[in-house]
Short mmCIF file of N, CA and C in Angstrom, two decimals:
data_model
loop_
_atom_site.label_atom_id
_atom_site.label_comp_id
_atom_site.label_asym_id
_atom_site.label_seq_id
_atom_site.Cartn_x
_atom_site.Cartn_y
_atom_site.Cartn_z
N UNK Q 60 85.78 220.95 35.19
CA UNK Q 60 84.76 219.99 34.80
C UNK Q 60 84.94 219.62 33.33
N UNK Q 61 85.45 220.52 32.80
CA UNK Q 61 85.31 220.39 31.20
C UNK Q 61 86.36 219.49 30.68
N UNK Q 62 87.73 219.46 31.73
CA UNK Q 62 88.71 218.49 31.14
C UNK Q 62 88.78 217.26 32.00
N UNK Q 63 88.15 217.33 32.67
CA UNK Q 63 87.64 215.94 33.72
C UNK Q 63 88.56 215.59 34.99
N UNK Q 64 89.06 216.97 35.49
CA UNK Q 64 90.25 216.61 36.22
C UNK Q 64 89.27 217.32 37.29
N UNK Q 65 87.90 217.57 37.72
CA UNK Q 65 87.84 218.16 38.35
C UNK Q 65 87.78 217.69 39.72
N UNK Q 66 87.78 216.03 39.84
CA UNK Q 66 87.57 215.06 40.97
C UNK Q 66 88.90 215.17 42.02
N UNK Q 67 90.13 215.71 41.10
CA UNK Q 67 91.24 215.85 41.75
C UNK Q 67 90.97 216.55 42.74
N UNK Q 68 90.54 217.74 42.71
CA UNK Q 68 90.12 218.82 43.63
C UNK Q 68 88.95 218.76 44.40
N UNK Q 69 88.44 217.70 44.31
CA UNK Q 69 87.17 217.30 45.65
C UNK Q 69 87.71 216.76 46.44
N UNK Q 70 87.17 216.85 47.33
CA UNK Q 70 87.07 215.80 48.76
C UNK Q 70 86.36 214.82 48.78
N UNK Q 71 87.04 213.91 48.95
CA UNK Q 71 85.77 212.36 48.50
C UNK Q 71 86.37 211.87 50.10
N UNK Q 72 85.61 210.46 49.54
CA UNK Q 72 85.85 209.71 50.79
C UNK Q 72 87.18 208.63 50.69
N UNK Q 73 87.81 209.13 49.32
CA UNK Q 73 89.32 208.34 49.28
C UNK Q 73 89.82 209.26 50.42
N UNK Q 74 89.77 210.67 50.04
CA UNK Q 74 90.96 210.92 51.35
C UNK Q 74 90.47 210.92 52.57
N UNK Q 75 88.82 210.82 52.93
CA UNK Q 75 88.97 210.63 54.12
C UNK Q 75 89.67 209.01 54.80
N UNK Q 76 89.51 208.00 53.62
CA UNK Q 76 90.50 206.65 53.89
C UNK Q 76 92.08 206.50 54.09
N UNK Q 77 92.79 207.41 53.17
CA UNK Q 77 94.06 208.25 53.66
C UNK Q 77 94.54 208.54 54.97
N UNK Q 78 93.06 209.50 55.38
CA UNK Q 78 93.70 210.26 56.78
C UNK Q 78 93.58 208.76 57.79
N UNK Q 79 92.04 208.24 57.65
CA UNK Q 79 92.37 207.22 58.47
C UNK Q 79 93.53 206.16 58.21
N UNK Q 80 94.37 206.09 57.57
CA UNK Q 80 94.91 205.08 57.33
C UNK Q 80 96.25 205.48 57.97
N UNK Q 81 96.68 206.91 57.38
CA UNK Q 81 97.58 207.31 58.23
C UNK Q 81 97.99 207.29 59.81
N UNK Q 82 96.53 207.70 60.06
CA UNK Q 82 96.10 207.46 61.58
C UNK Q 82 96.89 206.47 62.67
N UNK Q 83 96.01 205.18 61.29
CA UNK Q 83 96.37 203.84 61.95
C UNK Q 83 97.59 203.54 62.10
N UNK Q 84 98.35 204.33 60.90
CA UNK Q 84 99.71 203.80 61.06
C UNK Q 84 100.29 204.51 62.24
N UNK Q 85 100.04 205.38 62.56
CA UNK Q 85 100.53 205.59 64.09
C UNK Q 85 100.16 205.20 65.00
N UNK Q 86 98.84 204.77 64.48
CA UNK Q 86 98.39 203.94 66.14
C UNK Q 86 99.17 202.85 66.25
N UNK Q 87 99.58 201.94 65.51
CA UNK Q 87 100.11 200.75 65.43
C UNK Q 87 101.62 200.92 65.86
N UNK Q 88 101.88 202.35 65.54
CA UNK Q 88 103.44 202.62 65.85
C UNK Q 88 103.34 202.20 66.96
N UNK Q 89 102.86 203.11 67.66
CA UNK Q 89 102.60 203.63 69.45
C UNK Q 89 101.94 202.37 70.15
N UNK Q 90 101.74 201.50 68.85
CA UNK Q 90 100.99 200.22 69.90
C UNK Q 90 99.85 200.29 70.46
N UNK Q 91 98.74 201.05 70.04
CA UNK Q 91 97.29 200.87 70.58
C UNK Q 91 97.06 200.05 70.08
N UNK Q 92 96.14 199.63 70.85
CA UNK Q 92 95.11 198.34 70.64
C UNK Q 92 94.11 198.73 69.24
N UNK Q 93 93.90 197.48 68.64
CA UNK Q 93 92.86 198.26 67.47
C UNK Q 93 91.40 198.34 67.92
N UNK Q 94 90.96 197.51 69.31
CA UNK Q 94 89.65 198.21 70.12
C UNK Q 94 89.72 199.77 70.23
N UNK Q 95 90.76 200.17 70.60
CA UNK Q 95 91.01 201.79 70.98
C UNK Q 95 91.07 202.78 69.76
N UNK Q 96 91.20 201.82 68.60
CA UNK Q 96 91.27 203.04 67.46
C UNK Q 96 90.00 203.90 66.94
N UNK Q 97 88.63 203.36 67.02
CA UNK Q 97 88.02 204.36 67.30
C UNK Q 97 87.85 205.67 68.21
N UNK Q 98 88.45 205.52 68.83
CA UNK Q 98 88.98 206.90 70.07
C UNK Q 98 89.59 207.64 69.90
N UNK Q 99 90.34 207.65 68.51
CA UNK Q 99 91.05 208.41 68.03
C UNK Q 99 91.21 208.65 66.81
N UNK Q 100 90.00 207.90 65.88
CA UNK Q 100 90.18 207.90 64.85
C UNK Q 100 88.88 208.99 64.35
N UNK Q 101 88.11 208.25 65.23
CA UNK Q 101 86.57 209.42 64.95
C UNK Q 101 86.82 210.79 65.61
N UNK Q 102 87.20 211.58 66.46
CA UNK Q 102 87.10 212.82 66.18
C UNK Q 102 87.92 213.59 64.81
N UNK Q 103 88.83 212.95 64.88
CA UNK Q 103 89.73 213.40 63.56
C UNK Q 103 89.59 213.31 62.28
N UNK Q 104 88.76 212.39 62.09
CA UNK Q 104 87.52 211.80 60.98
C UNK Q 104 86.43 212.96 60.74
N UNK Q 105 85.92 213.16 62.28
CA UNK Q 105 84.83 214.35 61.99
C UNK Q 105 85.46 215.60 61.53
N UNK Q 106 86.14 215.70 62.52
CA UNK Q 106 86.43 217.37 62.17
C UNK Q 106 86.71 217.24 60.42
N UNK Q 107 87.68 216.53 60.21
CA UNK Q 107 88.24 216.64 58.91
C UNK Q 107 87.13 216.85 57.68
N UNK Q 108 86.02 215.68 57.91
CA UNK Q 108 84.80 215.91 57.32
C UNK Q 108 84.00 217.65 57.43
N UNK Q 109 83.81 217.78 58.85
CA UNK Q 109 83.01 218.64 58.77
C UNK Q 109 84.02 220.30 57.97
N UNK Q 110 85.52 219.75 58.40
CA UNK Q 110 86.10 221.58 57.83
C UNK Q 110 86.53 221.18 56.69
N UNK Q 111 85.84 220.23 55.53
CA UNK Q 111 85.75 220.07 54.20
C UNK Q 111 84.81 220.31 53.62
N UNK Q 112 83.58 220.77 54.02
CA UNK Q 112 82.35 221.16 53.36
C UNK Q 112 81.18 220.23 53.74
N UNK Q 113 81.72 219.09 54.29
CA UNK Q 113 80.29 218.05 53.87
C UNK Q 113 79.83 217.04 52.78
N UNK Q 114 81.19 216.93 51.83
CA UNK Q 114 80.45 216.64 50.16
C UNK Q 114 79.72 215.27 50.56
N UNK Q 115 79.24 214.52 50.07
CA UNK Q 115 78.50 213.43 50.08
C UNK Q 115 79.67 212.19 50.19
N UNK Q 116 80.89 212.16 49.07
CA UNK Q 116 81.44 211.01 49.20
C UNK Q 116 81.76 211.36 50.54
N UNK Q 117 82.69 212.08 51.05
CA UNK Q 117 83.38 212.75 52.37
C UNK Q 117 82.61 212.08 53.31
N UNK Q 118 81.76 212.58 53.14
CA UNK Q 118 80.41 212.05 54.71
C UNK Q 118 80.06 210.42 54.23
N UNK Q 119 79.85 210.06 53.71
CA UNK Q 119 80.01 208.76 53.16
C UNK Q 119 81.01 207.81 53.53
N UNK Q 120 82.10 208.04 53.09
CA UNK Q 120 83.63 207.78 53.80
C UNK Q 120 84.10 207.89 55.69
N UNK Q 121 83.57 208.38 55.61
CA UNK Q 121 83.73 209.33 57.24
C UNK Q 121 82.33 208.22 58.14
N UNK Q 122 81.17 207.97 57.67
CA UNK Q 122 80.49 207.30 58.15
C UNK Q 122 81.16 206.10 58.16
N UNK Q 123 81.38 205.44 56.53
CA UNK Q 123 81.59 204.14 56.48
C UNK Q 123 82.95 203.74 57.72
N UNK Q 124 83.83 204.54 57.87
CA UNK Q 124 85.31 204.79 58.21
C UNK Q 124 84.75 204.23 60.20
N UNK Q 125 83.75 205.54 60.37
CA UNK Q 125 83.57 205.33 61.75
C UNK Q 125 82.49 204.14 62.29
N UNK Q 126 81.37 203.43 61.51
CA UNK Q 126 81.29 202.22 61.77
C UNK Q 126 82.12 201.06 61.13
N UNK Q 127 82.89 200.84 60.52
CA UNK Q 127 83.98 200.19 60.54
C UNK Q 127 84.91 199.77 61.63
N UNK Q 128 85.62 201.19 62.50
CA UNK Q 128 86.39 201.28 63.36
C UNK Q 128 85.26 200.94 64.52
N UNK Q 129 84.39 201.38 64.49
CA UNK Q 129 83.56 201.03 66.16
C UNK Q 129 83.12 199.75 66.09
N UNK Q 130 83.21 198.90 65.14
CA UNK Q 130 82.95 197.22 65.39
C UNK Q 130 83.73 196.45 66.67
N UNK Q 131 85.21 196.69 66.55
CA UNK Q 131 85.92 196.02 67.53
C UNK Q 131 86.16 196.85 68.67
N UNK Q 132 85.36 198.00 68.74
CA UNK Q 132 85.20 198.81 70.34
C UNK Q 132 83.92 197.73 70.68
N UNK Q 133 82.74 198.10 70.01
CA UNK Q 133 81.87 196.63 70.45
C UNK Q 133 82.49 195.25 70.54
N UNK Q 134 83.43 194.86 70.04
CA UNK Q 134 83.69 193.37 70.18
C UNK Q 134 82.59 192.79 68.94
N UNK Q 135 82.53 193.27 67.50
CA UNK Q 135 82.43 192.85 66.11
C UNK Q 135 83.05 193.15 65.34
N UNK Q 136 83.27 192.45 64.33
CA UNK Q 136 83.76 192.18 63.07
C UNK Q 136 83.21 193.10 62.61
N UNK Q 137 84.00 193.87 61.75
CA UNK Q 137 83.77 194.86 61.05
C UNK Q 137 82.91 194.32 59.55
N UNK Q 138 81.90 194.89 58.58
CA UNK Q 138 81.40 194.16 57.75
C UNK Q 138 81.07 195.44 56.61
N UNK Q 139 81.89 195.56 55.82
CA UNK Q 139 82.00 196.64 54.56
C UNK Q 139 80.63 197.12 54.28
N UNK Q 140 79.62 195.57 53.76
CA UNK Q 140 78.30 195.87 53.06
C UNK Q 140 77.84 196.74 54.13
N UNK Q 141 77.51 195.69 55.20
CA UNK Q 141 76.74 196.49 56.37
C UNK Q 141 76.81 197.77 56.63
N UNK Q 142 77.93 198.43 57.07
CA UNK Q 142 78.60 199.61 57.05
C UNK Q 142 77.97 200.60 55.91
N UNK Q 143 78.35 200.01 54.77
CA UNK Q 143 78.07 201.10 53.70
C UNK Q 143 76.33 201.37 53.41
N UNK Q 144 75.86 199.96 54.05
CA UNK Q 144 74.42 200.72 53.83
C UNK Q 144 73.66 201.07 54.96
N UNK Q 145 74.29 200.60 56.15
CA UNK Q 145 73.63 201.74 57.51
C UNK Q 145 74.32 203.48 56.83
N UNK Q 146 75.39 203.58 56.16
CA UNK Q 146 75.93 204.88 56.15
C UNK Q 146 74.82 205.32 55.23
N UNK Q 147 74.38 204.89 54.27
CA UNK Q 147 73.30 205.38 53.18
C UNK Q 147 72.07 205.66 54.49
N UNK Q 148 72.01 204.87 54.89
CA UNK Q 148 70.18 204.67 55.68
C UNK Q 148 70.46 206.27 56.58
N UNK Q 149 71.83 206.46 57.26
CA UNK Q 149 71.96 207.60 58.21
C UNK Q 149 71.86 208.75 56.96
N UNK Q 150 72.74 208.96 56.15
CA UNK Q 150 72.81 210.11 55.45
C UNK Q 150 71.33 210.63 54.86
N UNK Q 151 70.79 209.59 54.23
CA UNK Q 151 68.74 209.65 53.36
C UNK Q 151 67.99 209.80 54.62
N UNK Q 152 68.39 209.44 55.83
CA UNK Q 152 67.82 210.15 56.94
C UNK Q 152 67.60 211.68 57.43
N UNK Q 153 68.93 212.28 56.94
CA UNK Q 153 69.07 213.29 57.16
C UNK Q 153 68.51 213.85 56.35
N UNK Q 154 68.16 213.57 54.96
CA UNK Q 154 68.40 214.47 53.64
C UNK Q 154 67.86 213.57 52.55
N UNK Q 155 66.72 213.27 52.70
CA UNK Q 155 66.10 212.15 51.81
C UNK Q 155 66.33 212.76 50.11
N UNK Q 156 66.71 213.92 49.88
CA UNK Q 156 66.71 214.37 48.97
C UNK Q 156 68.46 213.57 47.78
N UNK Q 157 69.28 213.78 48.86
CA UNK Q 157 70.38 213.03 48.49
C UNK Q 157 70.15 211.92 47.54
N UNK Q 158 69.18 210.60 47.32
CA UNK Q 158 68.84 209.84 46.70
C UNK Q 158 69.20 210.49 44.92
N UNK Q 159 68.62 211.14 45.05
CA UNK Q 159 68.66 211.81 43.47
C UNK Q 159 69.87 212.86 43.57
N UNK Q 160 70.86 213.02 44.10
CA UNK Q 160 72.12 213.33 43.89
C UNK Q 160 73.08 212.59 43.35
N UNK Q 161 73.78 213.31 41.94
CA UNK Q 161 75.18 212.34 41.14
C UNK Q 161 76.17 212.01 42.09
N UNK Q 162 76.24 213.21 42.86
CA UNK Q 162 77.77 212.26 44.13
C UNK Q 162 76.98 211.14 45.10
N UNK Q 163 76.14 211.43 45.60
CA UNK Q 163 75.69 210.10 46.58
C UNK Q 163 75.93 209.09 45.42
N UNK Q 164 74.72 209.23 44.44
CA UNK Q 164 74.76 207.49 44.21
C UNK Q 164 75.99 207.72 43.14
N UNK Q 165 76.99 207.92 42.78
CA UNK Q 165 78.38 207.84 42.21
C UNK Q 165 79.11 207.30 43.31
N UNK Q 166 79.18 207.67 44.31
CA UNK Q 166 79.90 207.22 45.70
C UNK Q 166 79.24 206.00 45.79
N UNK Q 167 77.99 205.99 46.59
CA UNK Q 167 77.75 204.93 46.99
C UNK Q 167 77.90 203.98 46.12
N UNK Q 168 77.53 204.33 44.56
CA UNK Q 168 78.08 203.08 43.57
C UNK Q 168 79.01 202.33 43.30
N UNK Q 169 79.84 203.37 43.37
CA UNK Q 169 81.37 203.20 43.02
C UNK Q 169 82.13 202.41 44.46
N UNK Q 170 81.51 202.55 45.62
CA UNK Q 170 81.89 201.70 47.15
C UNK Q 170 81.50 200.45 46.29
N UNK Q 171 80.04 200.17 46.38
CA UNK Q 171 79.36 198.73 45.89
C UNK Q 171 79.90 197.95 45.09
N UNK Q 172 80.89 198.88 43.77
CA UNK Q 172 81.20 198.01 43.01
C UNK Q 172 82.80 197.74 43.30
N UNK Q 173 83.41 198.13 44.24
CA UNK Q 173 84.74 197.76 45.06
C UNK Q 173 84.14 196.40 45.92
N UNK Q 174 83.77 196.91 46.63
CA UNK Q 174 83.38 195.26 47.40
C UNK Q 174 82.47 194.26 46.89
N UNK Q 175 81.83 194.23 45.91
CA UNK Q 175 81.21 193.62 44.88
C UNK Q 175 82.39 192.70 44.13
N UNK Q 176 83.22 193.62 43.21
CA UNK Q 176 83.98 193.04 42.30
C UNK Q 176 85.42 192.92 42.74
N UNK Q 177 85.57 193.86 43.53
CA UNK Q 177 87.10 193.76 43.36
C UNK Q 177 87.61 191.84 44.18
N UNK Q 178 87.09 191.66 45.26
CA UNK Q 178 87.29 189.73 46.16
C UNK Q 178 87.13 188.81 44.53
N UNK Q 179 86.01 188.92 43.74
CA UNK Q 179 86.23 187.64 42.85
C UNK Q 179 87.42 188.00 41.81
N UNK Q 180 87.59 189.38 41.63
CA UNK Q 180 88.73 189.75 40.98
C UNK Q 180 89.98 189.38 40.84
N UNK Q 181 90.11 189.44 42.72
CA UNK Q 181 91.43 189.35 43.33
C UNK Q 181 92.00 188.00 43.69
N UNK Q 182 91.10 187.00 43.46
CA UNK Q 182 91.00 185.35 43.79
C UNK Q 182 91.93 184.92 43.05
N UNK Q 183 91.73 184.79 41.56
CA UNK Q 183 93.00 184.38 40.22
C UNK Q 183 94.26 185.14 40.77
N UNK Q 184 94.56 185.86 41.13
CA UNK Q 184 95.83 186.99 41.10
C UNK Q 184 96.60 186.45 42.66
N UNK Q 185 95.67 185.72 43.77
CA UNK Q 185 95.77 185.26 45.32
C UNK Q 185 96.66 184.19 44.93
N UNK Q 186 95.80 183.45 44.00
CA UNK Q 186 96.06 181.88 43.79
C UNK Q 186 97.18 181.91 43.21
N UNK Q 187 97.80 182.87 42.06
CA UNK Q 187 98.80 182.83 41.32
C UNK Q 187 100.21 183.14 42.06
N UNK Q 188 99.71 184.05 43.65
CA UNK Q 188 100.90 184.57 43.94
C UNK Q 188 101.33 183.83 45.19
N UNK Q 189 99.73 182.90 45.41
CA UNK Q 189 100.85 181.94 46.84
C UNK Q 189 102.27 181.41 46.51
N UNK Q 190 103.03 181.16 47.73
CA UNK Q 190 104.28 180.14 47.48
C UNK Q 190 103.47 178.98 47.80
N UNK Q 191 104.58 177.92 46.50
CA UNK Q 191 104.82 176.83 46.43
C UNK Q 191 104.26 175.84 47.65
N UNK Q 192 103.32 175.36 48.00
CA UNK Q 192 102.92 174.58 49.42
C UNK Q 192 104.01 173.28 49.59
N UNK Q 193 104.54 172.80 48.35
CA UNK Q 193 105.21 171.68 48.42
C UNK Q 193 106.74 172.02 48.39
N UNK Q 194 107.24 173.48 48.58
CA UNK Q 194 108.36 173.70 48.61
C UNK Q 194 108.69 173.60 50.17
N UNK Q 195 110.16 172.82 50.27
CA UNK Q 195 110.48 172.40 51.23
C UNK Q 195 111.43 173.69 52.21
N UNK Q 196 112.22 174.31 51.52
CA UNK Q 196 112.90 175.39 52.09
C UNK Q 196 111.81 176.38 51.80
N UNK Q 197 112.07 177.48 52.95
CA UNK Q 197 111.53 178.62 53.14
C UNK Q 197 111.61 179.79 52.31
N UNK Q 198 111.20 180.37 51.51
CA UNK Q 198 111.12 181.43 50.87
C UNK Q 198 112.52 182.19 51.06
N UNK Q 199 113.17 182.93 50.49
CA UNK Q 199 114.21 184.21 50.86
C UNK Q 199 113.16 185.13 50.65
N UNK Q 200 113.83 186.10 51.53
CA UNK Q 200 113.34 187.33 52.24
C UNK Q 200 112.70 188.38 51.33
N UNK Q 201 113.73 188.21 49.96
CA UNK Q 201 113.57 189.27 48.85
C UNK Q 201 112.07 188.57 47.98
N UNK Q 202 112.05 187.32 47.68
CA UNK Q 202 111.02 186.79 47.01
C UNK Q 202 109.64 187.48 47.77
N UNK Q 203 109.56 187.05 49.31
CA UNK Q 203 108.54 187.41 49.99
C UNK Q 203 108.29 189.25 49.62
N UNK Q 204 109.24 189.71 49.93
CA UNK Q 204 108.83 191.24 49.32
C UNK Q 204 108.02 191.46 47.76
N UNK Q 205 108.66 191.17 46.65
CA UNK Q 205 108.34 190.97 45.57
C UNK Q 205 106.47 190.45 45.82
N UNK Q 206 106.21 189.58 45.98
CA UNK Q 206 104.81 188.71 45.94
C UNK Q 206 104.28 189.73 46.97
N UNK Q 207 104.59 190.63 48.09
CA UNK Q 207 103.59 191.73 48.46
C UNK Q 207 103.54 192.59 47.53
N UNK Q 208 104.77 193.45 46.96
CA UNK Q 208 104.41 194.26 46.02
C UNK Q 208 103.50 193.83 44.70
N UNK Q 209 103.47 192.95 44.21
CA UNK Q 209 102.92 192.03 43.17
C UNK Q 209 101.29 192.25 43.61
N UNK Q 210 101.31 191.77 45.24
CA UNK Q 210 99.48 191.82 45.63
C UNK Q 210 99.40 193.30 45.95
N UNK Q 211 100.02 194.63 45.71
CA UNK Q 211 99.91 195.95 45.93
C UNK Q 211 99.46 196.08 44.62
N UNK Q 212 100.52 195.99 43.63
CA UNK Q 212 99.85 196.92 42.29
C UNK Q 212 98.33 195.91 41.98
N UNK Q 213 98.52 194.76 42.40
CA UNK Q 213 97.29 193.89 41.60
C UNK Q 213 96.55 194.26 42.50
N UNK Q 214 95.78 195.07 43.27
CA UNK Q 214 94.86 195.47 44.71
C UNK Q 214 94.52 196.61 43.42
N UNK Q 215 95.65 197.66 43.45
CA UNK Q 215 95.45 198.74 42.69
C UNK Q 215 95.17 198.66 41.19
N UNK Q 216 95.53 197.58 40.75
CA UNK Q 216 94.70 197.70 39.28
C UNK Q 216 93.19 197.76 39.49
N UNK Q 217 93.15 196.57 40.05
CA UNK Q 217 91.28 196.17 40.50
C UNK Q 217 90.81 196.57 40.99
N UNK Q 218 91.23 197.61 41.77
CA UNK Q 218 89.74 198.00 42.67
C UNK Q 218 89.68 199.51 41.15
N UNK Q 219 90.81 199.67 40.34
CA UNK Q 219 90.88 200.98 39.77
C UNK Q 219 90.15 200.64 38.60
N UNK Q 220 90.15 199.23 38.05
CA UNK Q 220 89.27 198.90 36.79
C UNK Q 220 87.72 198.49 37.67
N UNK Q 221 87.51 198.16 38.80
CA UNK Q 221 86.19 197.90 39.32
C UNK Q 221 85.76 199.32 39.62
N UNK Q 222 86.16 200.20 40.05
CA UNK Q 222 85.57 201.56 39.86
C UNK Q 222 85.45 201.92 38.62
N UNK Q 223 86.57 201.87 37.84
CA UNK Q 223 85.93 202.43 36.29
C UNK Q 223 84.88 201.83 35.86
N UNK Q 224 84.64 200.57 35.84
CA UNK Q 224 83.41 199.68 35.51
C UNK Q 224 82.39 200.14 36.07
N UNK Q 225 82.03 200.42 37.12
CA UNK Q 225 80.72 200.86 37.56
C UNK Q 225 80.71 202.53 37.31
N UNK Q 226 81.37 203.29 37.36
CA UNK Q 226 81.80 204.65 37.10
C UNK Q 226 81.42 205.17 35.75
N UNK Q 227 81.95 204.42 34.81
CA UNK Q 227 82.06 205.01 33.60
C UNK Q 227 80.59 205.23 32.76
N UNK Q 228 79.61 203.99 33.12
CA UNK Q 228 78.17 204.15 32.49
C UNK Q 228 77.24 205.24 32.91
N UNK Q 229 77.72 205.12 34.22
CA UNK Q 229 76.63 206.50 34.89
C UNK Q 229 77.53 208.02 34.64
N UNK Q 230 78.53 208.27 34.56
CA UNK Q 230 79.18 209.39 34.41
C UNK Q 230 78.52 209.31 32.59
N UNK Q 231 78.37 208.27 31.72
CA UNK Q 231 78.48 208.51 30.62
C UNK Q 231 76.98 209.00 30.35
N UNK Q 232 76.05 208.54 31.07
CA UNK Q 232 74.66 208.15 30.92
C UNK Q 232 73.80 210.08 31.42
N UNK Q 233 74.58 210.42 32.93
CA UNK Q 233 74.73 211.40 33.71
C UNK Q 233 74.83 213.10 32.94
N UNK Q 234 76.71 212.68 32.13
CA UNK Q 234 77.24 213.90 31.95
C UNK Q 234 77.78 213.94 30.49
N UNK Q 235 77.25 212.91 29.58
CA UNK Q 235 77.67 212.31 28.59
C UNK Q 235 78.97 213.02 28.06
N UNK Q 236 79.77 211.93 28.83
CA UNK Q 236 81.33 211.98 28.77
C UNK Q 236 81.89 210.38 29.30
N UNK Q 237 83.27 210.25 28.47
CA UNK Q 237 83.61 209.00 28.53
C UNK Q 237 85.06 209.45 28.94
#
């Protein structure tokens, strides 16, 4: 705690986004349908949650993760906000006490201010990296690589300066540390 590395060693709900992501990438190997990926994504989701302790982001992540994935088992569109605040409404259900916990609302903050900031963020950086509409030949193969990696690190700057932005006042305000 004292040298601030101690987040390394929690369980948040980044890695429960990891495991699911990994997941997916095998589902996609193997060719499931993405209706079917809740079927396989939520028990593995739970367990993982539950033989991690429970922390708040974790269960947070793990909620948001499994109504996310169960939209297109219903036949809906998956919807981030929605998601993240039925996951608040289930968790303060359980545990109304959570409200006044630094990891809930650090988590839940730090979600809000990803899907909050990071889309108007990412708009200038979209616009800059389309191809040419009036170019007549087709891209080479290598350019097209380049302009994904380009929208990889620029994903990862922003969502990493839109978490610090909402992060840094309440950690400072919280644990007065910068």
């Amino acid at each position: 705690v004292a040298t601030g590395t101690y987040h390394i060693f929690a369980i948040s709900g980044q890695h429960v986004a990891i495991l699911a992501l990994f997941i997916i990438v095998v589902l996609q190997a193997q060719r499931v349908c993405r209706v079917q990926w809740f079927l396989f994504v939520a028990p593995v989701l739970i367990v993982f949650t539950l033989s991690t302790g429970l922390s708040s982001s974790a269960v947070r992540g793990c909620l948001m993760a499994l109504l996310v994935f169960l939209g297109p088992l219903l036949h809906r569109k998956p919807d981030l906000p929605s998601a993240m605040a039925l996951a608040a409404i289930l968790i303060l259900a359980v545990d109304p006490f959570q409200l006044f916990d630094y990891g809930f609302l650090l988590s839940f903050g730090v979600v809000a201010g990803l899907i909050v900031f990071c889309p108007p963020m990412l708009k200038p950086v979209e616009l800059r990296l389309m191809p040419d509409p009036w170019r007549l030949e087709p891209e080479r193969p290598v350019v097209q690589v380049w302009r994904n990696v380009e929208r990889f690190i620029a994903l990862l700057l922003v969502s990493s300066l839109a978490a610090w932005a909402v992060s840094t006042p309440l950690i400072a305000r919280w644990f007065n540390l910068v």
